[in-house]
Amino acid sequence: MSLDKLKLSKSLVTAMNDAGYISAKEIQAKTMSRIIGGQDIIAVGPEGCGKTTTYVLGVLMRLKYSTDEAPKVLILVPDQERVLAVIEEFRLLSKNRNLRIIGLYGTGGMDEVIQELLDGIDIVVATPTRARAVYLKLGLNLNRLQMLIVDDAEVIVKQGMQLPVCELARSAGKVQHLIFTTVVHDKLNLMIDQFMNFPTTLEVEDLGDSKAITHELLLYQVPNFKTKVNLLNLLLRDDEVFDKVVIFVNSRLTAQKLGKTLHSAKPGEVSVLKPLFFDEEGFDHIEDFKDTPEARVLVIANEGSANVDLSGIPFLFHFEVPEQKELFLSRVVKSDSEEIVAITFATDMELVDLRKIEQSLGAKIPVMDLPEDLVIDKVAKASTKIKTVKETVDAPKGGGAFHDKKESNTKDYNYGIGQKAKMTMKKKHG
């Protein structure tokens, strides 16, 4: 899409061209008119889709020159690195303007930044905790604020900084709110609902042009760790289908914990690869697991497991989404004719890493319905949802674990995992 269709000022179009931006991104095409129009929005898109540039352009279009001392725009980001990156983007696209901008991050003394704020600032880019600290010292005046922007909102939630975000937002009063995030889930909605009413949610997907050839991939979205354990025990009851299974977790400590938590009807059914303690059921080499008939389930920590030979293992479970997407890709991208089903469990907090994996795969992983007899741990399950005005055209629904599915993902059947596995794989049992 041409930059001209964003209805930017001539100076901004020139600045964009000088910075190497030739055409508009999809997220800019969907959101720019709403941002300029003063609407509250939640913009959802993958990493690299142009979210930061989108709100920088929106701010530069809406911000009018004035000599007021109080800032007009407050942008909250997770860390110092993002603060500096956002400031750099503003400087790149506002070369012809005398823009007063400051970054707030870190800890320690704040007399110098408070004095700079008092001298007059247009835009504040800050981490939530630092902005709140300066505000409580009466150094950050929110009385003239026009726009409050939260970028990388899912990371802010993951780092537990919801409280300062909500306090600042409520203190700012009636302003335009812009939320930019990679995913939407219940915990994020709980934060947003504290200060936003009926925002418009706009979502874009950028899965790349190439699609990887993978084994059968399935995804279960669950609320918490305990529900993952319940789901795994429920699925593994079918020992006729799941006759040899490898389960990946992120740490050896979790492997030890999970190995003791999984149900086993027979001695030696569940074991750990390279267990932490000598008296645990386990193997030092995966080949020993393959050669032991009574060994059915092997739990492996991702730490140091990059070169594990998975040949001959028909079922892989990613009980936790790997912190390094390359590990996941190395296990699921097809390199031979062997048939494997790779099943992933993901909580809300893991959806960000999962989206990065899907970007690399070039496709969404199909989401399975949770079994009706699954016991869902309710302690960590959030039920409050934000009221949103969704787009009815071009804006797909969905995002979090317990949100509406897209029409393409809905179905009028509900195969169990065992039945689906039997249909997609030739089992030796017949």
Coordinates of C-alpha atoms in Angstrom, one line a residue:
M1 CA 0.0 0.0 0.0
S2 CA 1.3 3.5 -0.9
L3 CA 2.3 5.8 1.9
D4 CA 0.1 8.5 0.4
K5 CA -3.0 6.5 1.4
L6 CA -2.1 6.9 5.0
K7 CA -3.0 10.6 4.7
L8 CA 0.3 11.7 6.3
S9 CA 1.7 15.2 6.0
K10 CA 4.1 15.8 3.2
S11 CA 7.0 16.3 5.7
L12 CA 6.2 12.9 7.2
V13 CA 6.1 11.1 3.8
T14 CA 9.4 12.7 3.0
A15 CA 10.9 11.6 6.3
M16 CA 9.6 8.1 5.7
N17 CA 11.1 7.9 2.3
D18 CA 14.4 9.3 3.6
A19 CA 14.4 6.6 6.3
G20 CA 13.9 3.9 3.6
Y21 CA 10.2 3.2 4.1
I22 CA 8.7 2.9 0.6
S23 CA 5.2 1.5 1.3
A24 CA 2.9 1.3 4.3
K25 CA 2.6 -1.8 6.4
E26 CA -0.7 -3.6 6.9
I27 CA -1.0 -2.5 10.5
Q28 CA -0.5 1.1 9.5
A29 CA -3.2 0.9 6.9
K30 CA -5.6 -0.6 9.4
T31 CA -4.9 1.7 12.3
M32 CA -3.7 5.1 11.1
S33 CA -7.0 6.8 10.4
R34 CA -8.3 5.7 13.8
I35 CA -5.2 6.9 15.6
I36 CA -5.4 10.3 13.9
G37 CA -9.1 10.4 14.6
G38 CA -8.4 10.0 18.4
Q39 CA -9.9 6.5 18.9
D40 CA -8.8 4.0 21.5
I41 CA -7.4 0.9 19.9
I42 CA -5.7 -2.4 20.7
A43 CA -3.3 -3.2 17.8
V44 CA -2.3 -6.9 17.6
G45 CA 0.5 -8.0 15.3
P46 CA 3.7 -10.1 15.3
E47 CA 7.2 -8.9 15.9
G48 CA 8.5 -6.8 13.0
C49 CA 5.1 -5.9 11.6
G50 CA 5.7 -2.1 12.1
K51 CA 3.9 -1.4 15.4
T52 CA 6.4 1.1 16.7
T53 CA 6.6 3.1 13.5
T54 CA 2.7 3.1 13.4
Y55 CA 2.3 4.9 16.7
V56 CA 5.3 7.2 16.1
L57 CA 3.6 8.4 12.9
G58 CA 0.3 8.7 14.7
V59 CA 1.9 10.9 17.4
L60 CA 3.7 13.1 14.9
M61 CA 0.4 13.6 13.1
R62 CA -1.6 14.5 16.2
L63 CA 1.0 16.4 18.2
K64 CA 0.6 20.1 17.7
Y65 CA 3.4 22.6 18.5
S66 CA 3.0 24.3 21.8
T67 CA 5.2 25.9 24.5
D68 CA 3.4 24.0 27.3
E69 CA 5.8 22.6 29.9
A70 CA 3.7 19.5 30.6
P71 CA 4.1 16.5 28.2
K72 CA 1.4 15.6 25.7
V73 CA 2.3 12.0 25.1
L74 CA 3.4 9.2 27.5
I75 CA 4.7 6.0 26.0
L76 CA 5.3 3.0 28.3
V77 CA 7.7 0.2 27.2
P78 CA 9.2 -2.7 29.1
D79 CA 12.9 -1.8 29.4
Q80 CA 15.7 0.7 28.7
E81 CA 16.6 -0.9 25.3
R82 CA 13.0 -0.2 24.0
V83 CA 13.0 3.3 25.5
L84 CA 16.1 4.2 23.4
A85 CA 14.8 2.4 20.3
V86 CA 11.5 4.4 20.4
I87 CA 13.3 7.7 20.9
E88 CA 15.6 6.9 18.0
E89 CA 12.5 6.2 15.8
F90 CA 11.0 9.6 16.7
R91 CA 14.3 11.3 15.9
L92 CA 14.5 9.5 12.6
L93 CA 11.0 10.6 11.5
S94 CA 10.9 14.1 13.0
K95 CA 14.1 15.7 11.6
N96 CA 12.3 18.9 10.6
R97 CA 10.6 19.4 14.0
N98 CA 11.9 20.8 17.2
L99 CA 10.6 17.8 19.2
R100 CA 11.2 17.8 23.0
I101 CA 11.5 14.1 24.1
I102 CA 12.9 12.4 27.1
G103 CA 13.5 8.8 28.2
L104 CA 12.9 7.6 31.8
Y105 CA 14.4 4.3 32.8
G106 CA 16.7 2.7 35.4
T107 CA 16.9 3.5 39.1
G108 CA 18.7 5.9 41.4
G109 CA 18.6 9.7 41.5
M110 CA 16.1 11.5 39.4
D111 CA 16.7 15.2 40.2
E112 CA 18.2 15.8 36.7
V113 CA 15.4 14.3 34.8
I114 CA 12.7 16.0 36.9
Q115 CA 14.4 19.3 36.2
E116 CA 14.4 18.5 32.4
L117 CA 10.7 17.6 32.7
L118 CA 9.9 20.9 34.4
D119 CA 11.7 22.8 31.7
G120 CA 9.2 21.5 29.2
I121 CA 8.8 18.2 27.3
D122 CA 6.5 17.1 24.5
I123 CA 6.9 13.3 24.7
V124 CA 8.0 11.0 27.5
V125 CA 9.1 7.4 26.7
A126 CA 9.5 5.4 29.9
T127 CA 9.4 2.1 31.7
P128 CA 6.2 1.9 33.8
T129 CA 8.1 1.6 37.1
R130 CA 10.4 4.6 36.5
A131 CA 7.5 6.7 35.2
R132 CA 5.5 6.0 38.3
A133 CA 8.4 6.8 40.6
V134 CA 9.0 10.2 38.9
Y135 CA 5.2 10.8 39.0
L136 CA 5.1 10.1 42.7
K137 CA 8.0 12.6 43.2
L138 CA 5.7 15.2 41.4
G139 CA 8.1 15.4 38.5
L140 CA 5.8 14.0 35.8
N141 CA 2.8 16.2 35.1
L142 CA 0.0 14.3 33.5
N143 CA -2.6 17.1 33.5
R144 CA -2.1 18.0 29.8
L145 CA -1.6 14.5 28.5
Q146 CA -3.4 13.7 25.2
M147 CA -2.1 10.2 24.4
L148 CA -1.1 7.3 26.5
I149 CA 0.6 4.5 24.6
V150 CA 1.6 1.0 25.9
D151 CA 4.0 -0.8 23.6
D152 CA 5.0 -4.5 24.0
A153 CA 2.1 -4.7 26.4
E154 CA 2.4 -8.5 26.6
V155 CA 6.0 -8.2 27.8
I156 CA 5.0 -5.6 30.4
V157 CA 2.4 -8.0 31.7
K158 CA 4.9 -10.9 31.7
Q159 CA 7.3 -8.8 33.8
G160 CA 4.5 -8.0 36.3
M161 CA 4.3 -4.2 35.7
Q162 CA 0.6 -3.9 35.3
L163 CA 0.1 -1.9 38.5
P164 CA 2.2 1.1 37.5
V165 CA 0.6 1.1 34.1
C166 CA -2.9 1.2 35.6
E167 CA -2.0 3.9 38.2
L168 CA -0.5 6.1 35.5
A169 CA -3.4 5.6 33.2
R170 CA -6.0 6.4 35.8
S171 CA -4.1 9.5 36.9
A172 CA -4.0 10.7 33.3
G173 CA -7.7 10.9 33.1
K174 CA -9.5 11.2 29.8
V175 CA -6.9 10.6 27.0
Q176 CA -6.5 8.6 23.9
H177 CA -5.2 5.1 24.7
L178 CA -3.2 3.0 22.2
I179 CA -2.2 -0.6 23.1
F180 CA 0.3 -2.4 20.9
T181 CA 0.9 -6.1 21.6
T182 CA 1.9 -9.4 19.9
V183 CA -0.9 -11.4 21.5
V184 CA -4.0 -10.7 23.5
H185 CA -4.9 -12.9 26.5
D186 CA -6.8 -12.8 29.8
K187 CA -4.0 -11.3 31.9
L188 CA -3.5 -8.5 29.4
N189 CA -7.2 -7.8 29.3
L190 CA -7.4 -7.6 33.0
M191 CA -4.8 -4.8 32.9
I192 CA -6.4 -2.9 30.0
D193 CA -9.9 -3.2 31.5
Q194 CA -8.7 -0.9 34.4
F195 CA -8.6 2.2 32.2
M196 CA -10.1 1.5 28.7
N197 CA -13.7 1.2 27.7
F198 CA -14.9 -0.3 24.4
P199 CA -11.6 -0.1 22.4
T200 CA -11.4 -1.3 18.9
T201 CA -9.2 -4.4 18.4
L202 CA -7.3 -4.5 15.1
E203 CA -5.2 -7.6 14.3
V204 CA -2.8 -8.4 11.5
E205 CA -0.9 -11.5 10.7
D206 CA 2.5 -11.7 9.1
L207 CA 3.5 -15.3 8.6
G208 CA 6.0 -14.8 5.8
D209 CA 5.9 -16.0 2.2
S210 CA 7.5 -19.4 2.7
K211 CA 5.8 -22.3 4.6
A212 CA 7.9 -25.0 6.2
I213 CA 7.1 -28.7 5.6
T214 CA 6.5 -30.1 9.1
H215 CA 5.2 -33.2 10.9
E216 CA 1.7 -33.2 12.2
L217 CA 1.4 -30.2 14.6
L218 CA -1.3 -29.8 17.3
L219 CA -1.7 -27.1 19.9
Y220 CA -3.6 -27.1 23.3
Q221 CA -4.0 -23.7 24.9
V222 CA -4.3 -24.1 28.7
P223 CA -4.4 -21.6 31.6
N224 CA -1.7 -22.9 33.9
F225 CA 1.0 -25.5 34.8
K226 CA -1.3 -27.8 36.8
T227 CA -3.9 -28.0 34.0
K228 CA -1.0 -29.0 31.7
V229 CA -0.2 -31.9 34.0
N230 CA -3.9 -32.9 34.1
L231 CA -4.1 -32.8 30.3
L232 CA -1.0 -34.8 29.8
N233 CA -2.1 -37.5 32.2
L234 CA -5.5 -37.6 30.5
L235 CA -4.0 -38.0 27.0
L236 CA -1.4 -40.6 28.1
R237 CA -4.0 -42.9 29.5
D238 CA -4.3 -44.3 26.0
D239 CA -1.2 -46.4 26.1
E240 CA -2.2 -48.3 23.0
V241 CA -1.7 -45.1 20.9
F242 CA 1.0 -43.4 23.0
D243 CA 3.3 -46.4 23.1
K244 CA 6.5 -44.3 22.9
V245 CA 6.5 -40.7 23.9
V246 CA 9.1 -38.0 24.5
I247 CA 8.1 -34.9 26.5
F248 CA 10.2 -31.8 26.4
V249 CA 10.4 -29.2 29.2
N250 CA 12.7 -26.2 29.6
S251 CA 14.7 -27.2 32.7
R252 CA 16.0 -30.3 34.5
L253 CA 14.2 -29.2 37.6
T254 CA 10.9 -29.2 35.7
A255 CA 11.8 -32.6 34.2
Q256 CA 12.3 -34.0 37.6
K257 CA 9.0 -32.6 38.9
L258 CA 7.0 -33.7 35.9
G259 CA 8.5 -37.2 36.0
K260 CA 7.3 -37.7 39.5
T261 CA 3.8 -36.1 38.8
L262 CA 2.9 -38.3 35.7
H263 CA 0.7 -41.3 36.4
S264 CA 2.2 -44.7 35.5
A265 CA 0.3 -48.0 35.7
K266 CA 3.4 -50.1 35.4
P267 CA 6.9 -49.8 37.0
G268 CA 9.4 -48.1 34.7
E269 CA 6.8 -46.6 32.3
V270 CA 7.8 -43.0 33.0
S271 CA 11.4 -41.9 33.2
V272 CA 13.7 -38.9 32.8
L273 CA 16.7 -38.4 30.5
K274 CA 19.8 -37.7 32.6
P275 CA 17.9 -37.3 35.9
L276 CA 19.1 -34.9 38.6
F277 CA 19.4 -37.7 41.3
F278 CA 20.8 -41.2 41.0
D279 CA 17.7 -42.8 42.6
E280 CA 15.3 -41.5 40.0
E281 CA 13.9 -43.6 37.1
G282 CA 15.9 -42.5 34.1
F283 CA 18.3 -43.1 31.2
D284 CA 21.6 -41.6 30.3
H285 CA 21.1 -42.2 26.6
I286 CA 17.9 -42.0 24.6
E287 CA 18.8 -45.2 22.8
D288 CA 18.4 -47.1 26.0
F289 CA 14.9 -45.7 26.3
K290 CA 14.1 -46.8 22.8
D291 CA 15.4 -50.4 23.5
T292 CA 13.5 -50.8 26.8
P293 CA 9.9 -52.2 26.0
E294 CA 8.4 -51.2 29.4
A295 CA 9.7 -47.6 29.1
R296 CA 6.8 -45.6 27.5
V297 CA 7.3 -42.0 28.4
L298 CA 10.6 -40.1 28.6
V299 CA 10.9 -36.5 29.9
I300 CA 13.8 -34.5 28.5
A301 CA 15.0 -31.0 29.6
N302 CA 15.8 -28.7 26.7
E303 CA 19.1 -27.9 28.4
G304 CA 21.7 -29.7 26.4
S305 CA 19.2 -31.7 24.3
A306 CA 19.9 -30.2 20.9
N307 CA 21.5 -33.4 19.5
V308 CA 19.0 -36.0 20.9
D309 CA 18.2 -38.5 18.2
L310 CA 14.4 -38.7 18.0
S311 CA 14.1 -41.2 15.2
G312 CA 11.6 -43.9 15.9
I313 CA 9.6 -41.8 18.4
P314 CA 6.1 -41.3 17.0
F315 CA 4.9 -38.7 19.5
L316 CA 6.6 -35.5 20.8
F317 CA 5.1 -33.3 23.4
H318 CA 6.4 -29.8 24.1
F319 CA 5.0 -29.4 27.6
E320 CA 6.6 -26.0 27.7
V321 CA 7.2 -23.8 24.6
P322 CA 11.1 -23.7 24.1
E323 CA 12.7 -20.4 24.9
Q324 CA 14.8 -20.9 21.7
K325 CA 12.5 -21.4 18.7
E326 CA 15.3 -23.1 16.8
L327 CA 15.0 -26.1 19.2
F328 CA 11.3 -26.4 18.3
L329 CA 11.9 -26.1 14.6
S330 CA 14.7 -28.7 14.6
R331 CA 12.2 -31.2 16.0
V332 CA 9.1 -30.6 13.8
V333 CA 10.5 -29.7 10.4
K334 CA 10.4 -32.8 8.2
S335 CA 13.8 -34.1 7.1
D336 CA 12.6 -37.7 6.2
S337 CA 9.5 -39.7 5.6
E338 CA 9.0 -40.7 9.2
E339 CA 5.6 -39.9 10.6
I340 CA 5.5 -37.9 13.9
V341 CA 2.8 -36.1 15.8
A342 CA 4.2 -33.0 17.7
I343 CA 1.8 -31.7 20.4
T344 CA 2.4 -28.4 22.2
F345 CA 0.9 -27.1 25.4
A346 CA 0.9 -23.3 25.8
T347 CA -0.3 -20.9 28.5
D348 CA -1.1 -17.2 27.9
M349 CA 2.4 -16.2 28.9
E350 CA 3.9 -18.6 26.3
L351 CA 1.9 -17.4 23.3
V352 CA 4.5 -14.7 22.5
D353 CA 7.2 -17.3 21.9
L354 CA 4.6 -19.5 20.1
R355 CA 3.8 -16.7 17.7
K356 CA 7.5 -16.3 16.8
I357 CA 7.6 -20.0 16.1
E358 CA 4.6 -19.8 13.8
Q359 CA 6.2 -16.9 12.0
S360 CA 9.2 -19.1 11.3
L361 CA 7.0 -22.0 10.2
G362 CA 4.9 -19.7 7.9
A363 CA 1.6 -21.1 9.3
K364 CA -0.5 -21.3 12.4
I365 CA -0.5 -24.4 14.5
P366 CA -4.0 -25.9 14.6
V367 CA -5.7 -25.5 18.0
M368 CA -7.4 -28.5 19.5
D369 CA -10.4 -28.3 21.8
L370 CA -9.7 -29.2 25.4
P371 CA -11.3 -32.6 26.4
E372 CA -14.6 -32.3 28.2
D373 CA -13.4 -34.4 31.1
L374 CA -10.2 -32.3 31.6
V375 CA -9.9 -30.9 35.2
I376 CA -8.9 -27.3 34.8
D377 CA -7.1 -25.8 37.8
K378 CA -9.1 -22.7 38.7
V379 CA -6.6 -21.0 41.0
A380 CA -4.6 -19.3 38.3
K381 CA -7.4 -19.0 35.8
A382 CA -8.7 -15.5 35.1
S383 CA -12.3 -15.1 34.0
T384 CA -12.7 -11.3 33.6
K385 CA -12.6 -10.2 30.0
I386 CA -12.5 -6.7 28.5
K387 CA -15.5 -5.4 26.5
T388 CA -14.2 -4.6 23.1
V389 CA -15.6 -3.4 19.8
K390 CA -14.2 -5.8 17.3
E391 CA -13.8 -5.2 13.6
T392 CA -16.4 -7.0 11.5
V393 CA -14.4 -6.8 8.3
D394 CA -10.7 -7.7 7.7
A395 CA -10.0 -7.9 11.4
P396 CA -9.8 -11.5 12.4
K397 CA -10.9 -12.5 15.9
G398 CA -8.9 -14.4 18.4
G399 CA -5.6 -14.1 20.1
G400 CA -5.6 -15.6 23.6
A401 CA -6.3 -19.0 25.0
F402 CA -10.0 -18.5 25.8
H403 CA -11.1 -16.1 23.0
D404 CA -13.3 -16.6 20.0
K405 CA -11.8 -18.7 17.3
K406 CA -11.5 -17.6 13.7
E407 CA -14.1 -19.1 11.3
S408 CA -11.3 -21.0 9.6
N409 CA -10.4 -22.7 12.8
T410 CA -14.0 -23.7 13.9
K411 CA -15.3 -27.2 13.2
D412 CA -18.4 -29.2 13.8
Y413 CA -16.5 -32.3 15.0
N414 CA -14.3 -33.1 18.0
Y415 CA -12.0 -36.0 17.4
G416 CA -10.1 -37.2 20.5
I417 CA -6.4 -37.1 20.2
G418 CA -6.2 -40.9 20.1
Q419 CA -8.7 -41.1 17.3
K420 CA -7.0 -38.3 15.4
A421 CA -3.6 -40.0 15.8
K422 CA -4.9 -43.3 14.6
M423 CA -6.4 -41.7 11.5
T424 CA -3.1 -39.8 10.7
M425 CA -0.6 -42.5 11.4
K426 CA -0.1 -46.1 10.6
K427 CA 0.3 -47.8 14.0
K428 CA 2.0 -51.1 14.2
H429 CA -0.7 -52.5 16.5
G430 CA -3.2 -52.4 13.6

